Amino acid sequence: MTSQPTHNEHFERHRAAVLIPTYNNAGTLSAVLTDALTYTSHVIVVNDGATDETAAVLEQFPSLQLVSYSPNRGKGVALRRGFSYALEQGYDYVITMDADGQHFATDLPTMLQQIEEHPGALIIGARNLHQENMPGKSTSANKVSNFWFQVTTGLKGPDTQSGYRLYPLQRMGRMHYFCTKYEFEIEVLVRSAWKGIKVDWTPVRVYYPPPEERVSHFRPVRDVSRITVLNTILVLVTFLYIKPRDLVRFLLKKENWKKMWKEEVLKSDESNIRKAASIGFGIFMGIIPIWGFQLLVSILLSIKFRLNKALVLLFAHISTPPLTPFVIFASFLAGRVWMGQTAKDLVFSNGINFDTIRDNLLQYVFGSITLAVLGGLLAWIVSWAILTIFRKERRNG
């Protein structure tokens, strides 16, 4: 009779380790390490410049793999250095746990199981956000984080702020990160999704001590400001680069065109007029001069008016690179009709000043609105005619 593999053998088979960053958590660190070591000997600790009794605690666990430096650099740096060390040691995965005792080592087998079920995925341990002693501010912040994560990646998840995570280091590669503090956990999550790494969630338990016993290094003003700036940058990158990049990649695959034609154009649960309206509305939203917000507004309005979201979003990309210069030029030409004798050519022959920028901008805005309306209507009519020819509608009765 063969014995069942131990958890440690599973860690070794998957080349996985537990990674615990710590900063001044001497009061809870010993219990966290003891629990983790009951599941595996592959435990990496990053001592992020602790100034309390952390060093003395770590001396009691000689089997640990230790990364230590001073002064304190922040959780983001600790995780980044832990990732680099783990890759150097030949690990393919790390499971990160906080050193404050909030995470339970009993959930490590659950995280390991995700490697078998979802190899190469980044797994987040989803907490019960309604349990006793859960800080109200954490719940609200998590909802905001979940919203912006969905905006930047299109993925909807229950918990994007949990530090209990399974990272697929080999899939992530050696990306160059920018964040050094708590906001790093947002950056690595979004950029991994952008890289095509699957992001998923699995339930885990979490312990929140009463407020009087709670120890936190989170600085509300500084850290919230850093997170806000990061989300702003990520949203801009999403709409100026990631979405256009993904569209180009989508359009370059022949099978995607076939799938879109069959599922979005030919499927019979929508009328031709609604599909044509979705295409026309997408063209309209792609040209209307609300740069940076076109796709977001398109999604919200297509839901409001019950349009085909896939068609709206596809055709709303009409103004994204490399088509942007052509749309701007056409809008500028269309604006000449409204400007009369003050119409401008698309040059700044008299130099760039407030008046020339104002006059040229006004002509562009008028023209882009005109082009958006005409383009949307034309697309609606033409697409309706084509759909009428190539697609039969399902008729009731």
mmCIF file of C-alpha atoms in Angstrom:
data_model
loop_
_atom_site.group_PDB
_atom_site.id
_atom_site.type_symbol
_atom_site.label_atom_id
_atom_site.label_comp_id
_atom_site.label_asym_id
_atom_site.label_seq_id
_atom_site.Cartn_x
_atom_site.Cartn_y
_atom_site.Cartn_z
ATOM 1 C CA MET A 1 0.000 0.000 0.000
ATOM 2 C CA THR A 2 1.546 3.285 -1.104
ATOM 3 C CA SER A 3 1.257 6.260 1.207
ATOM 4 C CA GLN A 4 -0.284 9.524 0.091
ATOM 5 C CA PRO A 5 2.197 12.260 -0.860
ATOM 6 C CA THR A 6 2.774 14.809 1.873
ATOM 7 C CA HIS A 7 2.105 18.490 1.379
ATOM 8 C CA ASN A 8 5.856 19.070 1.249
ATOM 9 C CA GLU A 9 6.136 16.586 -1.621
ATOM 10 C CA HIS A 10 3.415 18.487 -3.463
ATOM 11 C CA PHE A 11 5.387 21.702 -2.957
ATOM 12 C CA GLU A 12 8.484 20.028 -4.360
ATOM 13 C CA ARG A 13 6.646 18.442 -7.290
ATOM 14 C CA HIS A 14 5.271 21.834 -8.331
ATOM 15 C CA ARG A 15 8.525 23.607 -7.422
ATOM 16 C CA ALA A 16 6.594 25.936 -5.139
ATOM 17 C CA ALA A 17 7.529 27.817 -1.982
ATOM 18 C CA VAL A 18 5.828 29.968 0.632
ATOM 19 C CA LEU A 19 6.988 33.597 0.539
ATOM 20 C CA ILE A 20 6.486 35.746 3.645
ATOM 21 C CA PRO A 21 7.539 39.430 3.590
ATOM 22 C CA THR A 22 7.826 40.934 7.066
ATOM 23 C CA TYR A 23 8.428 44.298 8.670
ATOM 24 C CA ASN A 24 8.203 44.707 12.462
ATOM 25 C CA ASN A 25 5.871 41.751 12.949
ATOM 26 C CA ALA A 26 7.904 40.087 15.715
ATOM 27 C CA GLY A 27 4.789 39.524 17.818
ATOM 28 C CA THR A 28 3.075 37.291 15.235
ATOM 29 C CA LEU A 29 5.908 36.095 12.995
ATOM 30 C CA SER A 30 6.905 33.040 15.055
ATOM 31 C CA ALA A 31 3.396 31.529 14.962
ATOM 32 C CA VAL A 32 3.067 32.239 11.226
ATOM 33 C CA LEU A 33 6.377 30.520 10.468
ATOM 34 C CA THR A 34 5.613 27.553 12.720
ATOM 35 C CA ASP A 35 2.305 26.965 10.954
ATOM 36 C CA ALA A 36 3.791 27.333 7.460
ATOM 37 C CA LEU A 37 6.654 24.945 8.243
ATOM 38 C CA THR A 38 4.197 22.214 9.219
ATOM 39 C CA TYR A 39 3.180 22.106 5.528
ATOM 40 C CA THR A 40 6.509 22.610 3.781
ATOM 41 C CA SER A 41 10.198 23.176 4.369
ATOM 42 C CA HIS A 42 10.258 25.525 1.386
ATOM 43 C CA VAL A 43 9.638 28.812 3.177
ATOM 44 C CA ILE A 44 11.264 32.087 2.101
ATOM 45 C CA VAL A 45 11.196 35.096 4.432
ATOM 46 C CA VAL A 46 12.055 38.621 3.294
ATOM 47 C CA ASN A 47 13.099 40.766 6.249
ATOM 48 C CA ASP A 48 12.239 44.242 4.958
ATOM 49 C CA GLY A 49 14.535 46.220 7.269
ATOM 50 C CA ALA A 50 12.736 45.319 10.504
ATOM 51 C CA THR A 51 13.824 47.288 13.592
ATOM 52 C CA ASP A 52 12.052 45.213 16.270
ATOM 53 C CA GLU A 53 12.906 41.673 17.470
ATOM 54 C CA THR A 54 12.333 40.114 14.052
ATOM 55 C CA ALA A 55 15.982 39.059 13.635
ATOM 56 C CA ALA A 56 15.894 37.171 16.949
ATOM 57 C CA VAL A 57 12.684 35.403 15.914
ATOM 58 C CA LEU A 58 14.189 34.369 12.581
ATOM 59 C CA GLU A 59 17.229 32.860 14.326
ATOM 60 C CA GLN A 60 14.902 30.291 15.906
ATOM 61 C CA PHE A 61 14.117 28.892 12.420
ATOM 62 C CA PRO A 62 17.474 27.903 10.852
ATOM 63 C CA SER A 63 15.801 26.006 7.987
ATOM 64 C CA LEU A 64 14.300 29.180 6.526
ATOM 65 C CA GLN A 65 15.540 30.713 3.299
ATOM 66 C CA LEU A 66 16.175 34.326 4.244
ATOM 67 C CA VAL A 67 16.463 37.540 2.255
ATOM 68 C CA SER A 68 17.378 40.438 4.514
ATOM 69 C CA TYR A 69 18.312 44.059 3.943
ATOM 70 C CA SER A 70 18.120 47.483 5.559
ATOM 71 C CA PRO A 71 16.585 50.038 5.691
ATOM 72 C CA ASN A 72 12.883 49.303 5.192
ATOM 73 C CA ARG A 73 11.858 49.681 1.535
ATOM 74 C CA GLY A 74 8.180 48.745 1.503
ATOM 75 C CA LYS A 75 6.088 45.661 0.757
ATOM 76 C CA GLY A 76 6.442 46.056 -2.990
ATOM 77 C CA VAL A 77 10.238 45.895 -2.841
ATOM 78 C CA ALA A 78 10.045 42.958 -0.401
ATOM 79 C CA LEU A 79 7.850 40.979 -2.788
ATOM 80 C CA ARG A 80 9.958 41.875 -5.804
ATOM 81 C CA ARG A 81 13.145 40.732 -4.090
ATOM 82 C CA GLY A 82 11.388 37.603 -2.886
ATOM 83 C CA PHE A 83 10.296 36.818 -6.465
ATOM 84 C CA SER A 84 13.846 37.291 -7.768
ATOM 85 C CA TYR A 85 15.310 35.085 -5.041
ATOM 86 C CA ALA A 86 12.727 32.337 -5.653
ATOM 87 C CA LEU A 87 13.470 32.345 -9.398
ATOM 88 C CA GLU A 88 17.183 32.071 -8.679
ATOM 89 C CA GLN A 89 16.483 29.049 -6.469
ATOM 90 C CA GLY A 90 14.544 27.356 -9.269
ATOM 91 C CA TYR A 91 10.980 27.806 -8.003
ATOM 92 C CA ASP A 92 8.118 28.079 -10.484
ATOM 93 C CA TYR A 93 5.512 29.295 -7.965
ATOM 94 C CA VAL A 94 5.360 31.161 -4.681
ATOM 95 C CA ILE A 95 2.422 31.438 -2.321
ATOM 96 C CA THR A 96 2.556 34.738 -0.450
ATOM 97 C CA MET A 97 1.316 35.043 3.141
ATOM 98 C CA ASP A 98 1.289 38.100 5.399
ATOM 99 C CA ALA A 99 3.375 37.984 8.576
ATOM 100 C CA ASP A 100 0.706 39.597 10.769
ATOM 101 C CA GLY A 101 -1.197 36.367 11.392
ATOM 102 C CA GLN A 102 -4.216 37.203 9.232
ATOM 103 C CA HIS A 103 -3.678 34.263 6.884
ATOM 104 C CA PHE A 104 -4.077 30.610 7.826
ATOM 105 C CA ALA A 105 -1.521 28.012 6.740
ATOM 106 C CA THR A 106 -4.392 25.500 6.582
ATOM 107 C CA ASP A 107 -5.331 27.115 3.255
ATOM 108 C CA LEU A 108 -1.962 26.265 1.674
ATOM 109 C CA PRO A 109 -3.227 22.885 0.310
ATOM 110 C CA THR A 110 -6.106 24.761 -1.349
ATOM 111 C CA MET A 111 -3.664 27.121 -3.037
ATOM 112 C CA LEU A 112 -1.478 24.173 -4.112
ATOM 113 C CA GLN A 113 -4.501 22.470 -5.641
ATOM 114 C CA GLN A 114 -4.986 25.479 -7.905
ATOM 115 C CA ILE A 115 -1.663 24.698 -9.589
ATOM 116 C CA GLU A 116 -3.078 21.370 -10.750
ATOM 117 C CA GLU A 117 -6.467 22.782 -11.723
ATOM 118 C CA HIS A 118 -5.226 26.051 -13.247
ATOM 119 C CA PRO A 119 -1.512 25.673 -14.128
ATOM 120 C CA GLY A 120 0.190 28.968 -14.867
ATOM 121 C CA ALA A 121 -2.614 31.046 -13.303
ATOM 122 C CA LEU A 122 -2.309 33.792 -10.713
ATOM 123 C CA ILE A 123 -4.661 32.838 -7.890
ATOM 124 C CA ILE A 124 -5.955 35.248 -5.239
ATOM 125 C CA GLY A 125 -7.238 34.001 -1.895
ATOM 126 C CA ALA A 126 -10.679 35.623 -1.679
ATOM 127 C CA ARG A 127 -11.585 36.642 1.871
ATOM 128 C CA ASN A 128 -15.000 36.777 3.501
ATOM 129 C CA LEU A 129 -15.393 40.553 3.569
ATOM 130 C CA HIS A 130 -18.404 40.456 5.879
ATOM 131 C CA GLN A 131 -16.938 38.557 8.799
ATOM 132 C CA GLU A 132 -16.457 39.795 12.351
ATOM 133 C CA ASN A 133 -13.880 42.556 12.939
ATOM 134 C CA MET A 134 -13.433 43.188 9.195
ATOM 135 C CA PRO A 135 -12.509 46.912 8.985
ATOM 136 C CA GLY A 136 -15.172 48.910 7.170
ATOM 137 C CA LYS A 137 -12.519 50.964 5.393
ATOM 138 C CA SER A 138 -10.957 47.771 4.003
ATOM 139 C CA THR A 139 -14.280 46.614 2.590
ATOM 140 C CA SER A 140 -14.910 49.975 0.882
ATOM 141 C CA ALA A 141 -11.365 50.174 -0.450
ATOM 142 C CA ASN A 142 -11.655 46.662 -1.830
ATOM 143 C CA LYS A 143 -14.837 47.562 -3.741
ATOM 144 C CA VAL A 144 -13.062 50.539 -5.298
ATOM 145 C CA SER A 145 -10.048 48.369 -6.151
ATOM 146 C CA ASN A 146 -12.278 45.702 -7.706
ATOM 147 C CA PHE A 147 -13.953 48.362 -9.875
ATOM 148 C CA TRP A 148 -10.710 49.784 -11.254
ATOM 149 C CA PHE A 149 -9.314 46.286 -11.789
ATOM 150 C CA GLN A 150 -12.350 45.499 -13.940
ATOM 151 C CA VAL A 151 -11.915 48.758 -15.895
ATOM 152 C CA THR A 152 -8.244 48.059 -16.648
ATOM 153 C CA THR A 153 -8.497 44.326 -17.338
ATOM 154 C CA GLY A 154 -12.140 43.534 -18.059
ATOM 155 C CA LEU A 155 -12.031 40.919 -15.278
ATOM 156 C CA LYS A 156 -14.536 40.886 -12.436
ATOM 157 C CA GLY A 157 -13.426 39.448 -9.106
ATOM 158 C CA PRO A 158 -14.509 39.409 -5.457
ATOM 159 C CA ASP A 159 -11.234 40.469 -3.812
ATOM 160 C CA THR A 160 -8.277 42.220 -5.433
ATOM 161 C CA GLN A 161 -6.570 43.370 -2.240
ATOM 162 C CA SER A 162 -5.904 40.033 -0.582
ATOM 163 C CA GLY A 163 -2.212 39.364 0.008
ATOM 164 C CA TYR A 164 -2.730 35.597 0.075
ATOM 165 C CA ARG A 165 -1.766 34.784 -3.508
ATOM 166 C CA LEU A 166 -0.282 32.130 -5.743
ATOM 167 C CA TYR A 167 2.141 33.713 -8.210
ATOM 168 C CA PRO A 168 3.248 31.789 -11.359
ATOM 169 C CA LEU A 169 6.788 33.138 -11.454
ATOM 170 C CA GLN A 170 7.846 31.453 -14.685
ATOM 171 C CA ARG A 171 4.808 32.831 -16.548
ATOM 172 C CA MET A 172 5.375 36.273 -15.085
ATOM 173 C CA GLY A 173 9.019 36.230 -16.113
ATOM 174 C CA ARG A 174 11.296 39.017 -15.027
ATOM 175 C CA MET A 175 9.024 41.994 -15.643
ATOM 176 C CA HIS A 176 10.383 45.352 -14.597
ATOM 177 C CA TYR A 177 8.084 46.767 -11.927
ATOM 178 C CA PHE A 178 7.772 50.384 -10.815
ATOM 179 C CA CYS A 179 5.869 50.312 -7.522
ATOM 180 C CA THR A 180 7.571 49.794 -4.170
ATOM 181 C CA LYS A 181 4.837 49.982 -1.525
ATOM 182 C CA TYR A 182 1.369 48.473 -1.090
ATOM 183 C CA GLU A 183 0.313 49.568 -4.576
ATOM 184 C CA PHE A 184 2.709 46.973 -6.027
ATOM 185 C CA GLU A 185 0.072 44.291 -5.455
ATOM 186 C CA ILE A 186 -2.249 46.189 -7.804
ATOM 187 C CA GLU A 187 0.468 46.734 -10.413
ATOM 188 C CA VAL A 188 1.541 43.093 -10.534
ATOM 189 C CA LEU A 189 -2.073 41.935 -10.752
ATOM 190 C CA VAL A 190 -3.041 44.239 -13.629
ATOM 191 C CA ARG A 191 0.160 43.769 -15.583
ATOM 192 C CA SER A 192 -0.038 39.988 -15.232
ATOM 193 C CA ALA A 193 -3.562 40.110 -16.668
ATOM 194 C CA TRP A 194 -2.304 42.332 -19.494
ATOM 195 C CA LYS A 195 0.364 39.714 -20.202
ATOM 196 C CA GLY A 196 -2.330 37.091 -20.724
ATOM 197 C CA ILE A 197 -1.901 35.287 -17.408
ATOM 198 C CA LYS A 198 -5.175 33.894 -16.127
ATOM 199 C CA VAL A 199 -6.333 35.516 -12.867
ATOM 200 C CA ASP A 200 -8.710 33.561 -10.654
ATOM 201 C CA TRP A 201 -9.906 33.400 -7.051
ATOM 202 C CA THR A 202 -10.350 30.696 -4.417
ATOM 203 C CA PRO A 203 -11.940 31.157 -0.954
ATOM 204 C CA VAL A 204 -9.606 31.424 2.048
ATOM 205 C CA ARG A 205 -10.114 32.209 5.693
ATOM 206 C CA VAL A 206 -8.724 35.326 7.315
ATOM 207 C CA TYR A 207 -8.353 36.485 10.894
ATOM 208 C CA TYR A 208 -8.847 40.109 11.849
ATOM 209 C CA PRO A 209 -8.038 40.875 15.487
ATOM 210 C CA PRO A 210 -10.037 43.466 17.428
ATOM 211 C CA PRO A 211 -9.068 47.071 16.559
ATOM 212 C CA GLU A 212 -7.063 47.536 19.789
ATOM 213 C CA GLU A 213 -4.803 44.570 18.887
ATOM 214 C CA ARG A 214 -4.394 45.374 15.225
ATOM 215 C CA VAL A 215 -0.949 46.299 13.827
ATOM 216 C CA SER A 216 -0.861 47.953 10.396
ATOM 217 C CA HIS A 217 1.868 49.704 8.436
ATOM 218 C CA PHE A 218 -0.641 51.118 5.950
ATOM 219 C CA ARG A 219 -0.458 54.932 5.814
ATOM 220 C CA PRO A 220 -3.898 56.149 4.692
ATOM 221 C CA VAL A 221 -2.922 59.481 3.108
ATOM 222 C CA ARG A 222 0.348 58.487 1.436
ATOM 223 C CA ASP A 223 -0.641 54.991 0.373
ATOM 224 C CA VAL A 224 -4.115 55.947 -0.872
ATOM 225 C CA SER A 225 -2.524 58.773 -2.879
ATOM 226 C CA ARG A 226 -0.015 56.370 -4.423
ATOM 227 C CA ILE A 227 -2.767 53.879 -5.264
ATOM 228 C CA THR A 228 -4.885 56.651 -6.831
ATOM 229 C CA VAL A 229 -1.996 57.814 -9.012
ATOM 230 C CA LEU A 230 -1.268 54.220 -10.043
ATOM 231 C CA ASN A 231 -4.893 53.542 -11.005
ATOM 232 C CA THR A 232 -4.976 56.753 -13.047
ATOM 233 C CA ILE A 233 -1.869 55.692 -14.957
ATOM 234 C CA LEU A 234 -3.169 52.151 -15.465
ATOM 235 C CA VAL A 235 -6.480 53.439 -16.857
ATOM 236 C CA LEU A 236 -4.661 55.744 -19.300
ATOM 237 C CA VAL A 237 -2.375 52.920 -20.434
ATOM 238 C CA THR A 238 -5.412 50.648 -20.786
ATOM 239 C CA PHE A 239 -7.297 52.915 -23.173
ATOM 240 C CA LEU A 240 -4.316 54.386 -25.016
ATOM 241 C CA TYR A 241 -2.305 51.176 -25.497
ATOM 242 C CA ILE A 242 -3.699 47.909 -24.063
ATOM 243 C CA LYS A 243 -7.176 48.080 -25.652
ATOM 244 C CA PRO A 244 -5.864 49.092 -29.101
ATOM 245 C CA ARG A 245 -3.152 46.397 -28.828
ATOM 246 C CA ASP A 246 -5.705 43.742 -27.923
ATOM 247 C CA LEU A 247 -7.957 44.869 -30.779
ATOM 248 C CA VAL A 248 -5.121 44.562 -33.305
ATOM 249 C CA ARG A 249 -4.227 41.113 -31.962
ATOM 250 C CA PHE A 250 -7.889 40.112 -32.165
ATOM 251 C CA LEU A 251 -8.308 41.338 -35.723
ATOM 252 C CA LEU A 252 -5.130 39.605 -36.905
ATOM 253 C CA LYS A 253 -6.593 36.184 -36.059
ATOM 254 C CA LYS A 254 -8.784 34.795 -38.831
ATOM 255 C CA GLU A 255 -10.695 32.529 -36.450
ATOM 256 C CA ASN A 256 -11.831 35.560 -34.449
ATOM 257 C CA TRP A 257 -13.459 37.081 -37.525
ATOM 258 C CA LYS A 258 -15.335 33.835 -38.173
ATOM 259 C CA LYS A 259 -16.416 33.558 -34.552
ATOM 260 C CA MET A 260 -17.549 37.190 -34.407
ATOM 261 C CA TRP A 261 -19.483 36.837 -37.664
ATOM 262 C CA LYS A 262 -21.298 33.724 -36.436
ATOM 263 C CA GLU A 263 -21.892 34.713 -32.814
ATOM 264 C CA GLU A 264 -22.325 38.481 -32.917
ATOM 265 C CA VAL A 265 -23.605 39.185 -36.411
ATOM 266 C CA LEU A 266 -25.517 36.109 -37.544
ATOM 267 C CA LYS A 267 -26.955 34.928 -34.226
ATOM 268 C CA SER A 268 -30.715 35.212 -34.301
ATOM 269 C CA ASP A 269 -31.664 36.539 -30.877
ATOM 270 C CA GLU A 270 -31.286 40.190 -31.943
ATOM 271 C CA SER A 271 -33.004 42.089 -34.748
ATOM 272 C CA ASN A 272 -31.106 43.499 -37.703
ATOM 273 C CA ILE A 273 -32.090 47.022 -36.684
ATOM 274 C CA ARG A 274 -30.632 46.538 -33.185
ATOM 275 C CA LYS A 275 -27.395 45.102 -34.523
ATOM 276 C CA ALA A 276 -27.131 47.940 -37.043
ATOM 277 C CA ALA A 277 -27.844 50.441 -34.260
ATOM 278 C CA SER A 278 -25.035 48.881 -32.195
ATOM 279 C CA ILE A 279 -22.580 49.293 -35.072
ATOM 280 C CA GLY A 280 -23.668 52.863 -35.765
ATOM 281 C CA PHE A 281 -23.535 53.776 -32.088
ATOM 282 C CA GLY A 282 -20.031 52.286 -31.842
ATOM 283 C CA ILE A 283 -18.851 54.465 -34.736
ATOM 284 C CA PHE A 284 -20.483 57.514 -33.117
ATOM 285 C CA MET A 285 -18.802 56.871 -29.728
ATOM 286 C CA GLY A 286 -15.456 56.198 -31.374
ATOM 287 C CA ILE A 287 -15.386 59.637 -33.023
ATOM 288 C CA ILE A 288 -17.111 61.844 -30.435
ATOM 289 C CA PRO A 289 -14.434 64.019 -28.734
ATOM 290 C CA ILE A 290 -14.316 62.545 -25.229
ATOM 291 C CA TRP A 291 -10.802 61.101 -25.524
ATOM 292 C CA GLY A 292 -9.866 58.640 -22.789
ATOM 293 C CA PHE A 293 -13.479 57.954 -21.853
ATOM 294 C CA GLN A 294 -14.941 56.728 -25.148
ATOM 295 C CA LEU A 295 -14.796 53.011 -24.385
ATOM 296 C CA LEU A 296 -15.995 53.394 -20.803
ATOM 297 C CA VAL A 297 -18.968 55.551 -21.847
ATOM 298 C CA SER A 298 -19.667 53.160 -24.723
ATOM 299 C CA ILE A 299 -19.951 50.229 -22.319
ATOM 300 C CA LEU A 300 -22.248 52.081 -19.920
ATOM 301 C CA LEU A 301 -24.552 53.431 -22.647
ATOM 302 C CA SER A 302 -24.709 50.135 -24.540
ATOM 303 C CA ILE A 303 -25.913 48.495 -21.321
ATOM 304 C CA LYS A 304 -28.400 51.321 -20.765
ATOM 305 C CA PHE A 305 -29.862 51.061 -24.291
ATOM 306 C CA ARG A 306 -29.565 47.245 -24.460
ATOM 307 C CA LEU A 307 -27.321 47.258 -27.499
ATOM 308 C CA ASN A 308 -24.896 44.549 -28.572
ATOM 309 C CA LYS A 309 -21.902 45.426 -26.393
ATOM 310 C CA ALA A 310 -19.425 43.418 -28.469
ATOM 311 C CA LEU A 311 -20.363 45.250 -31.670
ATOM 312 C CA VAL A 312 -20.422 48.643 -29.937
ATOM 313 C CA LEU A 313 -16.938 48.153 -28.475
ATOM 314 C CA LEU A 314 -15.491 46.753 -31.698
ATOM 315 C CA PHE A 315 -16.602 49.695 -33.834
ATOM 316 C CA ALA A 316 -15.839 52.244 -31.104
ATOM 317 C CA HIS A 317 -12.172 51.466 -31.782
ATOM 318 C CA ILE A 318 -12.400 53.376 -35.066
ATOM 319 C CA SER A 319 -10.431 56.268 -33.558
ATOM 320 C CA THR A 320 -7.675 54.215 -31.922
ATOM 321 C CA PRO A 321 -4.170 53.926 -33.411
ATOM 322 C CA PRO A 322 -3.306 53.668 -36.250
ATOM 323 C CA LEU A 323 -6.588 55.311 -37.359
ATOM 324 C CA THR A 324 -6.341 58.256 -34.935
ATOM 325 C CA PRO A 325 -4.627 60.751 -37.321
ATOM 326 C CA PHE A 326 -7.204 60.088 -40.072
ATOM 327 C CA VAL A 327 -10.152 60.636 -37.721
ATOM 328 C CA ILE A 328 -8.625 63.867 -36.384
ATOM 329 C CA PHE A 329 -7.924 65.147 -39.910
ATOM 330 C CA ALA A 330 -11.441 64.265 -41.128
ATOM 331 C CA SER A 331 -12.957 65.957 -38.054
ATOM 332 C CA PHE A 332 -10.915 69.064 -38.704
ATOM 333 C CA LEU A 333 -12.100 69.194 -42.311
ATOM 334 C CA ALA A 334 -15.724 68.684 -41.267
ATOM 335 C CA GLY A 335 -15.384 71.554 -38.814
ATOM 336 C CA ARG A 336 -14.664 74.021 -41.644
ATOM 337 C CA VAL A 337 -18.380 74.016 -42.484
ATOM 338 C CA TRP A 338 -19.209 75.542 -39.104
ATOM 339 C CA MET A 339 -16.369 78.027 -38.865
ATOM 340 C CA GLY A 340 -17.141 79.965 -42.056
ATOM 341 C CA GLN A 341 -14.541 82.609 -42.821
ATOM 342 C CA THR A 342 -12.607 81.782 -39.649
ATOM 343 C CA ALA A 343 -11.991 78.181 -40.761
ATOM 344 C CA LYS A 344 -8.356 77.099 -40.371
ATOM 345 C CA ASP A 345 -6.042 74.726 -42.155
ATOM 346 C CA LEU A 346 -4.427 72.111 -39.946
ATOM 347 C CA VAL A 347 -1.269 74.184 -39.476
ATOM 348 C CA PHE A 348 -0.062 76.762 -36.970
ATOM 349 C CA SER A 349 1.493 79.190 -39.446
ATOM 350 C CA ASN A 350 1.257 82.082 -36.990
ATOM 351 C CA GLY A 351 2.817 80.170 -34.142
ATOM 352 C CA ILE A 352 1.188 78.369 -31.227
ATOM 353 C CA ASN A 353 -0.635 80.562 -28.733
ATOM 354 C CA PHE A 354 -3.912 80.526 -26.818
ATOM 355 C CA ASP A 355 -5.906 82.029 -29.693
ATOM 356 C CA THR A 356 -4.675 79.556 -32.345
ATOM 357 C CA ILE A 357 -5.194 76.586 -30.029
ATOM 358 C CA ARG A 358 -8.691 77.850 -29.167
ATOM 359 C CA ASP A 359 -9.661 78.402 -32.798
ATOM 360 C CA ASN A 360 -8.268 75.064 -33.981
ATOM 361 C CA LEU A 361 -9.755 73.171 -31.044
ATOM 362 C CA LEU A 362 -13.191 74.686 -31.635
ATOM 363 C CA GLN A 363 -13.074 73.681 -35.295
ATOM 364 C CA TYR A 364 -12.017 70.141 -34.324
ATOM 365 C CA VAL A 365 -14.771 69.754 -31.715
ATOM 366 C CA PHE A 366 -17.513 70.970 -34.074
ATOM 367 C CA GLY A 367 -16.149 68.764 -36.841
ATOM 368 C CA SER A 368 -15.777 65.633 -34.736
ATOM 369 C CA ILE A 369 -19.369 65.910 -33.473
ATOM 370 C CA THR A 370 -20.554 66.353 -37.058
ATOM 371 C CA LEU A 371 -18.435 63.435 -38.269
ATOM 372 C CA ALA A 372 -19.633 61.266 -35.365
ATOM 373 C CA VAL A 373 -23.299 61.887 -36.165
ATOM 374 C CA LEU A 374 -22.924 61.412 -39.920
ATOM 375 C CA GLY A 375 -20.612 58.428 -39.553
ATOM 376 C CA GLY A 376 -22.910 56.768 -37.043
ATOM 377 C CA LEU A 377 -25.989 57.249 -39.198
ATOM 378 C CA LEU A 378 -24.217 56.055 -42.351
ATOM 379 C CA ALA A 379 -22.849 52.987 -40.554
ATOM 380 C CA TRP A 380 -26.319 52.232 -39.201
ATOM 381 C CA ILE A 381 -27.940 52.394 -42.673
ATOM 382 C CA VAL A 382 -25.207 50.468 -44.500
ATOM 383 C CA SER A 383 -24.912 47.742 -41.858
ATOM 384 C CA TRP A 384 -28.709 47.336 -41.743
ATOM 385 C CA ALA A 385 -28.784 46.892 -45.523
ATOM 386 C CA ILE A 386 -25.966 44.313 -45.419
ATOM 387 C CA LEU A 387 -27.557 42.411 -42.535
ATOM 388 C CA THR A 388 -30.898 42.359 -44.357
ATOM 389 C CA ILE A 389 -29.203 40.707 -47.330
ATOM 390 C CA PHE A 390 -27.029 38.166 -45.494
ATOM 391 C CA ARG A 391 -29.030 37.395 -42.352
ATOM 392 C CA LYS A 392 -32.544 36.123 -41.804
ATOM 393 C CA GLU A 393 -34.322 37.322 -38.692
ATOM 394 C CA ARG A 394 -36.263 34.977 -36.454
ATOM 395 C CA ARG A 395 -39.922 35.927 -36.595
ATOM 396 C CA ASN A 396 -42.372 35.224 -33.802
ATOM 397 C CA GLY A 397 -45.360 33.019 -34.597
#
